[in-house]
Tab-separated table of C-alpha atoms in Angstrom:
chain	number	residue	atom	x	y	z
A	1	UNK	CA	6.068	10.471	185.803
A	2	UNK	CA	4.092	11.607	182.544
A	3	UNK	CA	5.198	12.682	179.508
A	4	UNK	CA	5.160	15.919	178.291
A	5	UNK	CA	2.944	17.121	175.366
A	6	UNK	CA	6.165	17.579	173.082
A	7	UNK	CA	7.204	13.921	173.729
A	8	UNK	CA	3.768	12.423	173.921
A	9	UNK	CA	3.332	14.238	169.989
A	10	UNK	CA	6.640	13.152	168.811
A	11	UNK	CA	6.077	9.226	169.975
A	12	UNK	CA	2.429	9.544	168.501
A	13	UNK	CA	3.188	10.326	165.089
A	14	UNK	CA	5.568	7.716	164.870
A	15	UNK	CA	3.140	5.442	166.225
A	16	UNK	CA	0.303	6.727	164.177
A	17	UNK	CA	2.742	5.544	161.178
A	18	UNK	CA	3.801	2.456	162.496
A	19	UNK	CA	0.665	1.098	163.380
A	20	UNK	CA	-0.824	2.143	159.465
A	21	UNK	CA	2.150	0.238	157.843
A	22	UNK	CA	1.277	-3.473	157.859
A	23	UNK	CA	-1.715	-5.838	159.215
A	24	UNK	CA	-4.728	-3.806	161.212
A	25	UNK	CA	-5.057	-6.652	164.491
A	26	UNK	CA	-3.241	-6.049	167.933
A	27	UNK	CA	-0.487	-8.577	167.474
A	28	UNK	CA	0.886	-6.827	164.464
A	29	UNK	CA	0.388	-3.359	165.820
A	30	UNK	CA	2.323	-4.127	169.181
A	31	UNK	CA	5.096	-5.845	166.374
A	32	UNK	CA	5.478	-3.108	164.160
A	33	UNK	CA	5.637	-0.863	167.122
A	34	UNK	CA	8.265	-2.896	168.945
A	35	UNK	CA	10.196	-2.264	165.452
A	36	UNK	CA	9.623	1.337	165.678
A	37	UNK	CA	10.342	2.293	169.377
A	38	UNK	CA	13.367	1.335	171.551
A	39	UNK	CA	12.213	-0.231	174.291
A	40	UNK	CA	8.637	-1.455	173.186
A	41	UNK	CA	6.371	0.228	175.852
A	42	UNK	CA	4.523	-2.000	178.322
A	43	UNK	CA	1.684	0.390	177.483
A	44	UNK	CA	1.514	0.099	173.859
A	45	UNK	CA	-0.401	-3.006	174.325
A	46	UNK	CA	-3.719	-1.336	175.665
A	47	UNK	CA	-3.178	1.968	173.213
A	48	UNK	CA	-3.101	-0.655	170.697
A	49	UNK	CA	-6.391	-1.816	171.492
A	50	UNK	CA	-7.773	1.258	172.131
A	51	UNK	CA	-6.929	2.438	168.867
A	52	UNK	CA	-8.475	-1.101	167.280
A	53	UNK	CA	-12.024	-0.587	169.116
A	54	UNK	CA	-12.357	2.997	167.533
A	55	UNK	CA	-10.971	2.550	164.638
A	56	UNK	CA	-12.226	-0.928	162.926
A	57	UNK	CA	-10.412	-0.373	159.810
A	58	UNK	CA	-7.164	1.479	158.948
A	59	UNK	CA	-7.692	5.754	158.802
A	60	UNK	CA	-5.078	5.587	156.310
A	61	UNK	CA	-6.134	8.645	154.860
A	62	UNK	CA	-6.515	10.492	158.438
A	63	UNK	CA	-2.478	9.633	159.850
A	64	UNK	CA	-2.467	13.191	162.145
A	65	UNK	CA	-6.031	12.223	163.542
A	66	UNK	CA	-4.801	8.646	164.491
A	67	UNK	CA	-1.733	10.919	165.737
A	68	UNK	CA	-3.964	12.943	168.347
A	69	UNK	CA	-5.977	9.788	169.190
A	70	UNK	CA	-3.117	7.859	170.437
A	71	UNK	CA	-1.570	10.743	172.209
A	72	UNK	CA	-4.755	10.841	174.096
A	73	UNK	CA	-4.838	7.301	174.956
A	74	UNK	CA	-1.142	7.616	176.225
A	75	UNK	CA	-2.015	10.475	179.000
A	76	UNK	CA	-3.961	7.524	180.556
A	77	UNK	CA	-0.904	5.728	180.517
A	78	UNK	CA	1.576	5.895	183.203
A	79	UNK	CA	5.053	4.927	181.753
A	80	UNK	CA	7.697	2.650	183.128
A	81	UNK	CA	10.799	3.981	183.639
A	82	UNK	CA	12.243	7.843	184.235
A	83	UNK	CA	12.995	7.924	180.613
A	84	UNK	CA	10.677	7.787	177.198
A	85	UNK	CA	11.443	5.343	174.383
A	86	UNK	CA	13.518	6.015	171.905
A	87	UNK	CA	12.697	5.955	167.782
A	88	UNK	CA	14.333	2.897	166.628
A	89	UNK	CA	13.026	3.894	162.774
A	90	UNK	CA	10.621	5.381	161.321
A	91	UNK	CA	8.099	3.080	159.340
A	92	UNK	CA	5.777	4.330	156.747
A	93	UNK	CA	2.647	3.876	155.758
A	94	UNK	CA	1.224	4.082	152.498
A	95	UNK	CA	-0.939	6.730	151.491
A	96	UNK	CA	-4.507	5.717	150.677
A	97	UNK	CA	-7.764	8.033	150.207
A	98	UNK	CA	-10.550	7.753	152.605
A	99	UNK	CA	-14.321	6.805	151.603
A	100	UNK	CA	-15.170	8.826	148.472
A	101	UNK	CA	-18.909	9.652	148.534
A	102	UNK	CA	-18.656	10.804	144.931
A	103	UNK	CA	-16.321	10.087	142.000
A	104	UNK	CA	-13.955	12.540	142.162
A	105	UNK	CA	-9.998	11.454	141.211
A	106	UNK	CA	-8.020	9.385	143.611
A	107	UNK	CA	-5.316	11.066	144.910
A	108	UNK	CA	-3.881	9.714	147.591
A	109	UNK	CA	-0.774	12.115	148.225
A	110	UNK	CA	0.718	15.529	147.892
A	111	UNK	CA	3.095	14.146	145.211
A	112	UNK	CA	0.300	12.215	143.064
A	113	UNK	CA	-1.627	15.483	143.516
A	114	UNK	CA	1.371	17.176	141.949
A	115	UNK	CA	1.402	15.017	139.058
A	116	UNK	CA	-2.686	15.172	138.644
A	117	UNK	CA	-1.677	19.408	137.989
A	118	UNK	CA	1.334	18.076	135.987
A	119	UNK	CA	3.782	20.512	138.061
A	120	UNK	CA	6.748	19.421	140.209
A	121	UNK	CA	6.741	18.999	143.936
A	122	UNK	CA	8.228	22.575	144.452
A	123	UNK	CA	5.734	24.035	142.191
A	124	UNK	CA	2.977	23.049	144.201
A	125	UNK	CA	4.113	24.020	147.361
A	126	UNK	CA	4.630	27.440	145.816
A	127	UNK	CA	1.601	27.451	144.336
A	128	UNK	CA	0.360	26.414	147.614
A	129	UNK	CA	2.041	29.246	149.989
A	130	UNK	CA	3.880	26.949	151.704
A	131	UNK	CA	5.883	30.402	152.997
A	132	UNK	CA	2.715	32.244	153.600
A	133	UNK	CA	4.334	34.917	151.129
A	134	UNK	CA	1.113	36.627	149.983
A	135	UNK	CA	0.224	38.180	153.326
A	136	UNK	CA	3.582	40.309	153.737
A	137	UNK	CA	5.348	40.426	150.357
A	138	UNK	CA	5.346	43.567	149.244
A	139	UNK	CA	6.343	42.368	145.115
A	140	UNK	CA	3.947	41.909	143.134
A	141	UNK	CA	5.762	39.158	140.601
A	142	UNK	CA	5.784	37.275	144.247
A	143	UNK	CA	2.200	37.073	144.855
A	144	UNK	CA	-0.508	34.700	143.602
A	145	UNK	CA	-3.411	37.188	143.426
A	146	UNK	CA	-3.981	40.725	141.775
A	147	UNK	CA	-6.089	42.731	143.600
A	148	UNK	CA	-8.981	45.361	142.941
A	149	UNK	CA	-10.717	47.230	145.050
A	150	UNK	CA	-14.132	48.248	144.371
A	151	UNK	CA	-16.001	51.178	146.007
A	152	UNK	CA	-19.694	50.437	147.266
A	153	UNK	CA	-21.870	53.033	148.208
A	154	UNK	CA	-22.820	53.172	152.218
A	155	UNK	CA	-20.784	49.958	152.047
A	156	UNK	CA	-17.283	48.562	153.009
A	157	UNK	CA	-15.014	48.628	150.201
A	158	UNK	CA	-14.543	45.372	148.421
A	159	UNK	CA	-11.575	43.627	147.224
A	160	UNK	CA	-11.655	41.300	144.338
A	161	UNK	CA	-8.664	38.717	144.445
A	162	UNK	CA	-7.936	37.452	140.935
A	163	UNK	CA	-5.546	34.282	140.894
A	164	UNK	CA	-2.994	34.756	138.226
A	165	UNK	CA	-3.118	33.109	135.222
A	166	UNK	CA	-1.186	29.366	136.416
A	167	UNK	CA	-2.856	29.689	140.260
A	168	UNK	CA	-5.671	29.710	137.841
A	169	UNK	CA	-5.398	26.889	135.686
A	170	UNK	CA	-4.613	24.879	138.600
A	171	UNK	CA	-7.867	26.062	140.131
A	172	UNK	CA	-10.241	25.390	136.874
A	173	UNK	CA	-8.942	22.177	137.717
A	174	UNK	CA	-9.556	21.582	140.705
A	175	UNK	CA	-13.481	22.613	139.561
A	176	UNK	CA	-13.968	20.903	136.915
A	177	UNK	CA	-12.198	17.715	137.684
A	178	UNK	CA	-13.028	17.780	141.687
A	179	UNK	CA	-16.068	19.718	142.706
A	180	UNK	CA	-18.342	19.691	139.628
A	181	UNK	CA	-18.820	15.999	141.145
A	182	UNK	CA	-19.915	17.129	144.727
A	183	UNK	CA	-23.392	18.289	144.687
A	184	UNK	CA	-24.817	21.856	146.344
A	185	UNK	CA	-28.446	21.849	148.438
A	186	UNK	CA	-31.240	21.405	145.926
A	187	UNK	CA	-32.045	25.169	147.617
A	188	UNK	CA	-28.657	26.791	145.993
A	189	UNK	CA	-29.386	28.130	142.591
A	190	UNK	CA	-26.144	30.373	142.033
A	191	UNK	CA	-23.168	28.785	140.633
A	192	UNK	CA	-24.885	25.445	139.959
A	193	UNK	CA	-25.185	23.624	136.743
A	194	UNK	CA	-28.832	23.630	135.867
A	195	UNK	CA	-29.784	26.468	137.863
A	196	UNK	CA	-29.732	30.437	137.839
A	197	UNK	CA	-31.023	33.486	138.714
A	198	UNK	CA	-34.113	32.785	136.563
A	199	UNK	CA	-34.867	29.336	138.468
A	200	UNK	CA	-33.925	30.843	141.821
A	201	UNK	CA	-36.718	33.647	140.962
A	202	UNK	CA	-39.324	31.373	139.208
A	203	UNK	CA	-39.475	29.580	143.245
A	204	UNK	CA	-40.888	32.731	144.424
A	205	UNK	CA	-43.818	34.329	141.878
A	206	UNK	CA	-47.277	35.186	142.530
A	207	UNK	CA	-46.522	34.913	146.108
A	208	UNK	CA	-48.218	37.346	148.450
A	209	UNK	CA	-45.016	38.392	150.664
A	210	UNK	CA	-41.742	38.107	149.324
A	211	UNK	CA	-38.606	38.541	152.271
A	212	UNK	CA	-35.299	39.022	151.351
A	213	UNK	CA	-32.255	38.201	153.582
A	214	UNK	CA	-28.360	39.171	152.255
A	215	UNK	CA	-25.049	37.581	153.894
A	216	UNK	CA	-22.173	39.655	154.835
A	217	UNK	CA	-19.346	38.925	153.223
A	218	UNK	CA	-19.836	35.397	151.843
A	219	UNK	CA	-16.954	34.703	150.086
A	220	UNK	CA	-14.689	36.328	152.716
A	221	UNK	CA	-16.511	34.686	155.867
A	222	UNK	CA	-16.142	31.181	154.540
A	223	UNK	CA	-12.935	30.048	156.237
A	224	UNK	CA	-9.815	27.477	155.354
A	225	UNK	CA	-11.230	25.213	157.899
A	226	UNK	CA	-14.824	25.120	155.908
A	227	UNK	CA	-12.615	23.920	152.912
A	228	UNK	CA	-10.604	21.638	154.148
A	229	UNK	CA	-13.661	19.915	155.883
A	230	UNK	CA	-14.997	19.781	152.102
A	231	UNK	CA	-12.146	17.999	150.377
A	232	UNK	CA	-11.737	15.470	153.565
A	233	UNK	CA	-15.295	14.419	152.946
A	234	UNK	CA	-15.235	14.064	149.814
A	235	UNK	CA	-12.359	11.023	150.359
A	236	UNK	CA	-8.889	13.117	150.096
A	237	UNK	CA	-6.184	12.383	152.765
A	238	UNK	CA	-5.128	14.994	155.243
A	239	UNK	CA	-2.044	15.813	153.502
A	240	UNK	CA	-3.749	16.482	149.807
A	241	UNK	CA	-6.694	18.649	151.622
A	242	UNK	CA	-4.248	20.682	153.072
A	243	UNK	CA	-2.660	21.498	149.886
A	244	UNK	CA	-6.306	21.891	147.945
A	245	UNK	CA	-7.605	23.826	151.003
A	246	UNK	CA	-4.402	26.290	150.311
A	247	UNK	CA	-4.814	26.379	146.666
A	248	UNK	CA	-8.263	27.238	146.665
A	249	UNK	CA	-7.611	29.853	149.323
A	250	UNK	CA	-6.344	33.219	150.106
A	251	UNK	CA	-5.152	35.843	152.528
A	252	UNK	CA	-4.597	39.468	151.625
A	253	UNK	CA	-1.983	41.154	151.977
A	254	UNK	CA	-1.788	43.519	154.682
A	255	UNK	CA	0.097	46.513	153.229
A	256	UNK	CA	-2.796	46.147	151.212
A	257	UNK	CA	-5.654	46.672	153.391
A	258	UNK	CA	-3.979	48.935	154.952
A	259	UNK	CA	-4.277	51.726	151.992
A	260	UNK	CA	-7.920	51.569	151.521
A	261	UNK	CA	-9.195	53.971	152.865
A	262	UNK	CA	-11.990	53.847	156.034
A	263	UNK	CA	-15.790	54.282	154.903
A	264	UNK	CA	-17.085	57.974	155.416
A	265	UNK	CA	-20.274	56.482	157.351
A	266	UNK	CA	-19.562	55.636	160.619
A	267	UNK	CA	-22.261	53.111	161.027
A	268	UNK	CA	-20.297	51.102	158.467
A	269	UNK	CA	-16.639	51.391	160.543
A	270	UNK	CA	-17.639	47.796	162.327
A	271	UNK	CA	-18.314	46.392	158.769
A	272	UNK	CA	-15.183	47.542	157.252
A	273	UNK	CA	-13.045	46.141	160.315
A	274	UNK	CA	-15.325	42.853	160.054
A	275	UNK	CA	-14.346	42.418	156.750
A	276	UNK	CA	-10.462	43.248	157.449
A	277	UNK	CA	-10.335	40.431	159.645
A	278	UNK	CA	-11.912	38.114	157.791
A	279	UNK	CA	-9.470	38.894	154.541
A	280	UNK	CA	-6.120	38.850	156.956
A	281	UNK	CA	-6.957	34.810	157.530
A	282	UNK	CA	-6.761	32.348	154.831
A	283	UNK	CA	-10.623	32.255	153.084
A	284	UNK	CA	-12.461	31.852	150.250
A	285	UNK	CA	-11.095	34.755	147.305
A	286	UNK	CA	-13.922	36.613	145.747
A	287	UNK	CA	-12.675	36.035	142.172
A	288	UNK	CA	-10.884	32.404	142.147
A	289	UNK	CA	-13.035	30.392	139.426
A	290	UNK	CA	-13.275	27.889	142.790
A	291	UNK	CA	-14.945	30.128	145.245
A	292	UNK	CA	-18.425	30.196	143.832
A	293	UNK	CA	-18.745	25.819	144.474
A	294	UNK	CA	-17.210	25.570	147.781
A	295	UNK	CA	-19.304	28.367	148.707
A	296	UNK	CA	-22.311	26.500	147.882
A	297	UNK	CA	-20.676	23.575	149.401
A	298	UNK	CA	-19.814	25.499	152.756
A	299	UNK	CA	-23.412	26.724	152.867
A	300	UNK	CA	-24.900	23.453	152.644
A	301	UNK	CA	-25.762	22.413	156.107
A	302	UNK	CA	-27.566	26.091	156.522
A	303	UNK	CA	-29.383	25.385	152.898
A	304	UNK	CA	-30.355	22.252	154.569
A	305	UNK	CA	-31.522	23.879	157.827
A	306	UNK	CA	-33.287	27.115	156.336
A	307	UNK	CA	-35.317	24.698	154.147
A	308	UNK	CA	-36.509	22.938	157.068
A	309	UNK	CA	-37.206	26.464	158.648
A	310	UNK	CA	-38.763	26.796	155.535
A	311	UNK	CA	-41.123	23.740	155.424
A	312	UNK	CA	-41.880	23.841	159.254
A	313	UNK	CA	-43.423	27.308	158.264
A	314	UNK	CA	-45.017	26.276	154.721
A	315	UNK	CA	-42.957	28.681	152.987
A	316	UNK	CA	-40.660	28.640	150.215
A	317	UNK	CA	-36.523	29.255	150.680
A	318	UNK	CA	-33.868	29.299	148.053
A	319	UNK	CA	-30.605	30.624	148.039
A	320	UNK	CA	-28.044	32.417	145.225
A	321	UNK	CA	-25.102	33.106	146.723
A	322	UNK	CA	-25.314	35.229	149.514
A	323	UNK	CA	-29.178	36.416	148.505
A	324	UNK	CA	-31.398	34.564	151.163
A	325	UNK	CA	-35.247	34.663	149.201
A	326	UNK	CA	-38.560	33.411	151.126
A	327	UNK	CA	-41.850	34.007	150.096
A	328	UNK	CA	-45.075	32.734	150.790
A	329	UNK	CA	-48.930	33.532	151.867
A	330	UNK	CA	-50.637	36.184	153.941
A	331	UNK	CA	-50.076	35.130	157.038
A	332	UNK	CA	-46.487	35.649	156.393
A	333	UNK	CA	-46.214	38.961	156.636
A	334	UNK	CA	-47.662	38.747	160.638
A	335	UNK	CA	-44.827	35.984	161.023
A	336	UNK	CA	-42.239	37.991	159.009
A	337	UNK	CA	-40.181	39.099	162.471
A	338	UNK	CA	-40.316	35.821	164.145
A	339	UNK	CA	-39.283	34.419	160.810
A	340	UNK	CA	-35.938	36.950	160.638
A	341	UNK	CA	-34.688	35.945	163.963
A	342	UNK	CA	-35.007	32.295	163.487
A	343	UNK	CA	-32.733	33.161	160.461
A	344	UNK	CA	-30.493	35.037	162.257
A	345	UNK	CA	-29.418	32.849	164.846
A	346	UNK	CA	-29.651	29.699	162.193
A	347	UNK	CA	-26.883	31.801	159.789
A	348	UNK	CA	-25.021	32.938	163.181
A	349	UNK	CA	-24.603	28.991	164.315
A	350	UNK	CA	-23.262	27.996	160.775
A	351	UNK	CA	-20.938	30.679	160.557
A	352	UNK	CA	-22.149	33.279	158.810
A	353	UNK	CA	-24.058	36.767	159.405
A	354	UNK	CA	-26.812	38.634	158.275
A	355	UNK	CA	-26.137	42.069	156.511
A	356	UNK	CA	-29.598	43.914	158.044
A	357	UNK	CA	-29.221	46.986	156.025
A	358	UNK	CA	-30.100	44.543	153.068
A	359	UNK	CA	-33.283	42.850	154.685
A	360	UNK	CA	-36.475	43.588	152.383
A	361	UNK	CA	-39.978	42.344	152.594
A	362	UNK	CA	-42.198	43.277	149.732
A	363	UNK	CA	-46.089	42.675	149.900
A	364	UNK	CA	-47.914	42.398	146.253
A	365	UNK	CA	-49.402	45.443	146.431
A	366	UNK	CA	-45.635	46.925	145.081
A	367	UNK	CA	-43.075	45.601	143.385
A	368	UNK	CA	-41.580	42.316	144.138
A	369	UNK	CA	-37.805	41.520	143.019
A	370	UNK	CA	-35.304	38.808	143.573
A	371	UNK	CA	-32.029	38.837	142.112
A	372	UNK	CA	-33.127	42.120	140.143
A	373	UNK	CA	-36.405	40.252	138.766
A	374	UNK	CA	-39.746	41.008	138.969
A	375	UNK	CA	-42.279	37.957	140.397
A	376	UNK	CA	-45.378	39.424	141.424
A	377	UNK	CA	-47.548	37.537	139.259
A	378	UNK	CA	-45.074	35.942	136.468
A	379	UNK	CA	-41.200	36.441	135.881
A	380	UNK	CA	-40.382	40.132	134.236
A	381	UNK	CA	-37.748	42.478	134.092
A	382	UNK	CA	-38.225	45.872	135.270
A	383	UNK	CA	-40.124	48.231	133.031
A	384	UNK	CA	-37.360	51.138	133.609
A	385	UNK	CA	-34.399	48.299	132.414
A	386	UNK	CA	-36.362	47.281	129.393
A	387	UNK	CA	-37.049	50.861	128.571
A	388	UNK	CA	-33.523	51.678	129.182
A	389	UNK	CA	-32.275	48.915	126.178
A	390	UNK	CA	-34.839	50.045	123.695
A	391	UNK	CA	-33.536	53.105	124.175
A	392	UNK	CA	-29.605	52.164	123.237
A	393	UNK	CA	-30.897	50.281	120.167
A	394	UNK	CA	-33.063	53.018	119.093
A	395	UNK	CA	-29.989	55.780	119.022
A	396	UNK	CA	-27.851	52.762	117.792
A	397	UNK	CA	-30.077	52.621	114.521
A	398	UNK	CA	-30.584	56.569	114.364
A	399	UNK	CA	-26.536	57.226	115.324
A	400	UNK	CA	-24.498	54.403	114.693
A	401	UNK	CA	-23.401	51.676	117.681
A	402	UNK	CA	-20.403	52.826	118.777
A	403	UNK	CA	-22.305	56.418	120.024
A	404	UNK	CA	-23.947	53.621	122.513
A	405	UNK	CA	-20.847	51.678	123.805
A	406	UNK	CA	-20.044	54.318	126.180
A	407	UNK	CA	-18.394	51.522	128.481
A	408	UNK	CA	-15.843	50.123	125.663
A	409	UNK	CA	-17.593	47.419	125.368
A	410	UNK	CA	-14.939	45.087	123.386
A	411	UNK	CA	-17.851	43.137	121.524
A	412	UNK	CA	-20.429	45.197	122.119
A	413	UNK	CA	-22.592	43.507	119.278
A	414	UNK	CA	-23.070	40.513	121.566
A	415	UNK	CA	-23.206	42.658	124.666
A	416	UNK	CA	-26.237	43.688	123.228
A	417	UNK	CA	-27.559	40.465	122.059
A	418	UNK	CA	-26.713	38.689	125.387
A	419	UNK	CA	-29.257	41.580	127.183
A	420	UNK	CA	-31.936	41.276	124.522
A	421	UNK	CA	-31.861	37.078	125.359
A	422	UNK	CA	-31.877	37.776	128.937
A	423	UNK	CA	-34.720	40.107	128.796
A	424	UNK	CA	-36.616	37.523	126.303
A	425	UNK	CA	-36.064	34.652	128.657
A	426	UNK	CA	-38.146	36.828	131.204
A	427	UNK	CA	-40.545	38.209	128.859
A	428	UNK	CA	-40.599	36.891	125.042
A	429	UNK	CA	-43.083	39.743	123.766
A	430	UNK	CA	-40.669	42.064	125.054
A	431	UNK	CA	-37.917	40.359	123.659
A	432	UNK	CA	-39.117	40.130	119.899
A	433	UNK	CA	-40.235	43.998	119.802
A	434	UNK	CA	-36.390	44.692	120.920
A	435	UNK	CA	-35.020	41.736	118.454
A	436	UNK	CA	-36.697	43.740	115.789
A	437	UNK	CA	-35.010	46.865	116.445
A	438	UNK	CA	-31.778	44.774	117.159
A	439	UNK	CA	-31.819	43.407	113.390
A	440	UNK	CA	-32.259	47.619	112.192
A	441	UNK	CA	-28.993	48.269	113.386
A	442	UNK	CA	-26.586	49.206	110.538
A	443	UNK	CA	-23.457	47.129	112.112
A	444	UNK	CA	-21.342	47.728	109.055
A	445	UNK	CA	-20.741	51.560	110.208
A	446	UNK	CA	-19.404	50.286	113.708
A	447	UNK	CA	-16.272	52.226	114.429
């Protein structure tokens, strides 16, 4: 006879343990497992070496992988007897965290991971949707996110998922303190210290084609599984990526989803449903202060692979967020198609999709903009946005500010200054002429 699956899991775990809790050599394996089972298995002897010649040094941070290798190795074991062993006791190992390619924390189990938050054990598992509440609750003091939708036009709807203000915390955390350590592709310009939508621009001016590529859904297409892969390489046992992987993650609630309404244009129906699938499984919340780093961090392998598109073709790639920007000479434009289904299949294999009805190639002869830029010959801002701002400050000298904060602005003083420094940083001549009318504003009269 064989064992069954159920029995064959059950014996490995315990194994898995067993073996993890002492020495790492074959005699103290087939020991410790002789403590742990009831009879000690004839086989155990060859799983034990089995488990020595691929694994040279202990996986304590991987116990459920050891798990499913051993189980493995015993289906190529027939057993003695009619009847499995027995578990004597359970032995356990200690925790330990795997190779850490960068210095995040150690923290080598769920409860020290507790602790690093400074919440108890309970917390974290709510924290953590343990129950996979969020999905079907229907209260909102029960749920972890709050959710907005946002209208787009000839688009799916989109839904914003805002972590409440202690999911938060935890989160800004687990940023700061985790993945501010793990680097993104030298290609990925959003989200990343040092970089922006200026630098991600600057890679692509005076070029004479300029092709633009857009993601669909980025946030919502990068899975748990993406995540989890993240936090296991960067050293954390299986247990504490599990728990990061669900606090850094998300699944809407389906009541939820169910209320928006359908888009009018039926070429978009397949979107919209795309995009309802993607929110009803646990992935990356468009809004968590997480999302934008282990989106670059997901997206890393297809940074790495576009650039070398990029290079084979003696073009230039970068990437902010889900805004795909190449640009390089003439003889681009004649390889422009062959370049967008290389692209294509390159974003299909690593998980993602392309969003065609956002494609754009732009020749010098018009105008040429990435991330809302202009780069035909240097960085600029649009003539109609600069325009647009000289305008506000001119009626906010003639008729007071407030007549120009038709949005509410709450500081709308630095709203204003914030636009005049972005529009400088493009173009400085620009930016003094509206820093002049800037300092003509009577502020004291603000409402």
């Amino acid at each position: 006879m064989v064992y069954d699956a159920r029995t064959r899991a059950y014996l490995s775990r315990c194994l898995a343990d067993a073996f993890l809790a002492g020495v790492w050599n074959e005699r103290a394996l087939v020991d410790r497992a002789g403590r742990a089972l009831d009879p000690r298995p004839r086989w155990v002897r060859h799983v034990a070496r089995e488990v020595l010649a691929a694994y040279h040094r202990p996986p304590a941070d991987a116990p459920r992988e050891l798990a499913r290798f051993i189980a493995l190795a015993m289906r190529e074991r027939k057993p003695a007897g009619d009847r499995p062993p027995t578990v004597r006791r359970w032995l356990l190992p200690k925790p330990a965290m795997g190779r850490r390619r960068w210095p995040v924390p150690e923290i080598a189990s769920v409860g020290d991971l507790a602790r690093f938050f400074g919440v108890r054990d309970g917390e974290l598992a709510w924290f953590a949707d343990a129950r996979a509440l969020e999905r079907t609750v229907e209260e909102e003091r029960l749920r972890h996110y709050r959710y907005t939708p946002g209208r787009r036009p000839g688009r799916p709807v989109r839904v914003i998922e805002r972590p409440k203000r202690r999911l938060k915390e935890v989160q800004r955390r687990i940023l700061h303190d985790i993945l501010d350590w793990i680097p993104a592709h030298e290609a990925s310009h959003g989200f990343t210290r040092g970089r922006s939508v200026r630098s991600h621009a600057s890679e692509h001016t005076g070029r004479f084609v300029v092709i633009r590529l857009d993601l669909e859904d980025f946030f919502a297409s990068i899975a748990a599984g993406r995540v989890y892969g993240i936090f296991r390489t960067a050293g954390y046992p299986e247990s504490v990526a599990h728990s990061l992987t669900a606090l850094t993650t998300n699944v809407v609630p389906a009541g939820l989803w169910a209320s928006l309404p359908r888009p009018a244009d039926s070429a978009q129906i397949d979107a919209h449903h795309r995009l309802g699938r993607r929110l009803a499984t646990p992935h990356l919340p468009q809004g968590a202060p997480t999302s934008p780093a282990l989106a670059n961090l997901s997206a890393f392998r297809l940074d790495k692979r576009l650039s070398g598109l990029a290079a084979s073709l003696d073009v230039s790639y970068t990437r902010y967020a889900d805004d795909l920007t190449f640009s390089g000479p003439t003889r681009l434009v004649r390889a422009a198609n062959t370049l967008r289904r290389a692209v294509a299949e390159i974003v299909r294999e690593e998980g993602f999709a392309v969003n065609d009805h956002k494609s754009m190639l732009a020749t010098r002869a018009g105008r040429q903009r990435v991330c809302g830029v202009v780069v035909n010959e240097r960085l600029n801002a649009p003539r109609h946005e600069y325009d647009v701002l000289k305008a506000i400050l001119h009626n906010a000298r003639v008729h007071g500010p407030a007549s120009q904060n038709r949005a509410a602005v709450a500081d709308f003083r630095a709203h204003l200054l914030g636009r005049i420094s972005w529009m400088e940083s493009l173009n400085p001549k620009r930016g003094e002429k509206l820093r002049r009318q800037f300092a003509s504003i009577g502020w004291a009269d603000e409402g």
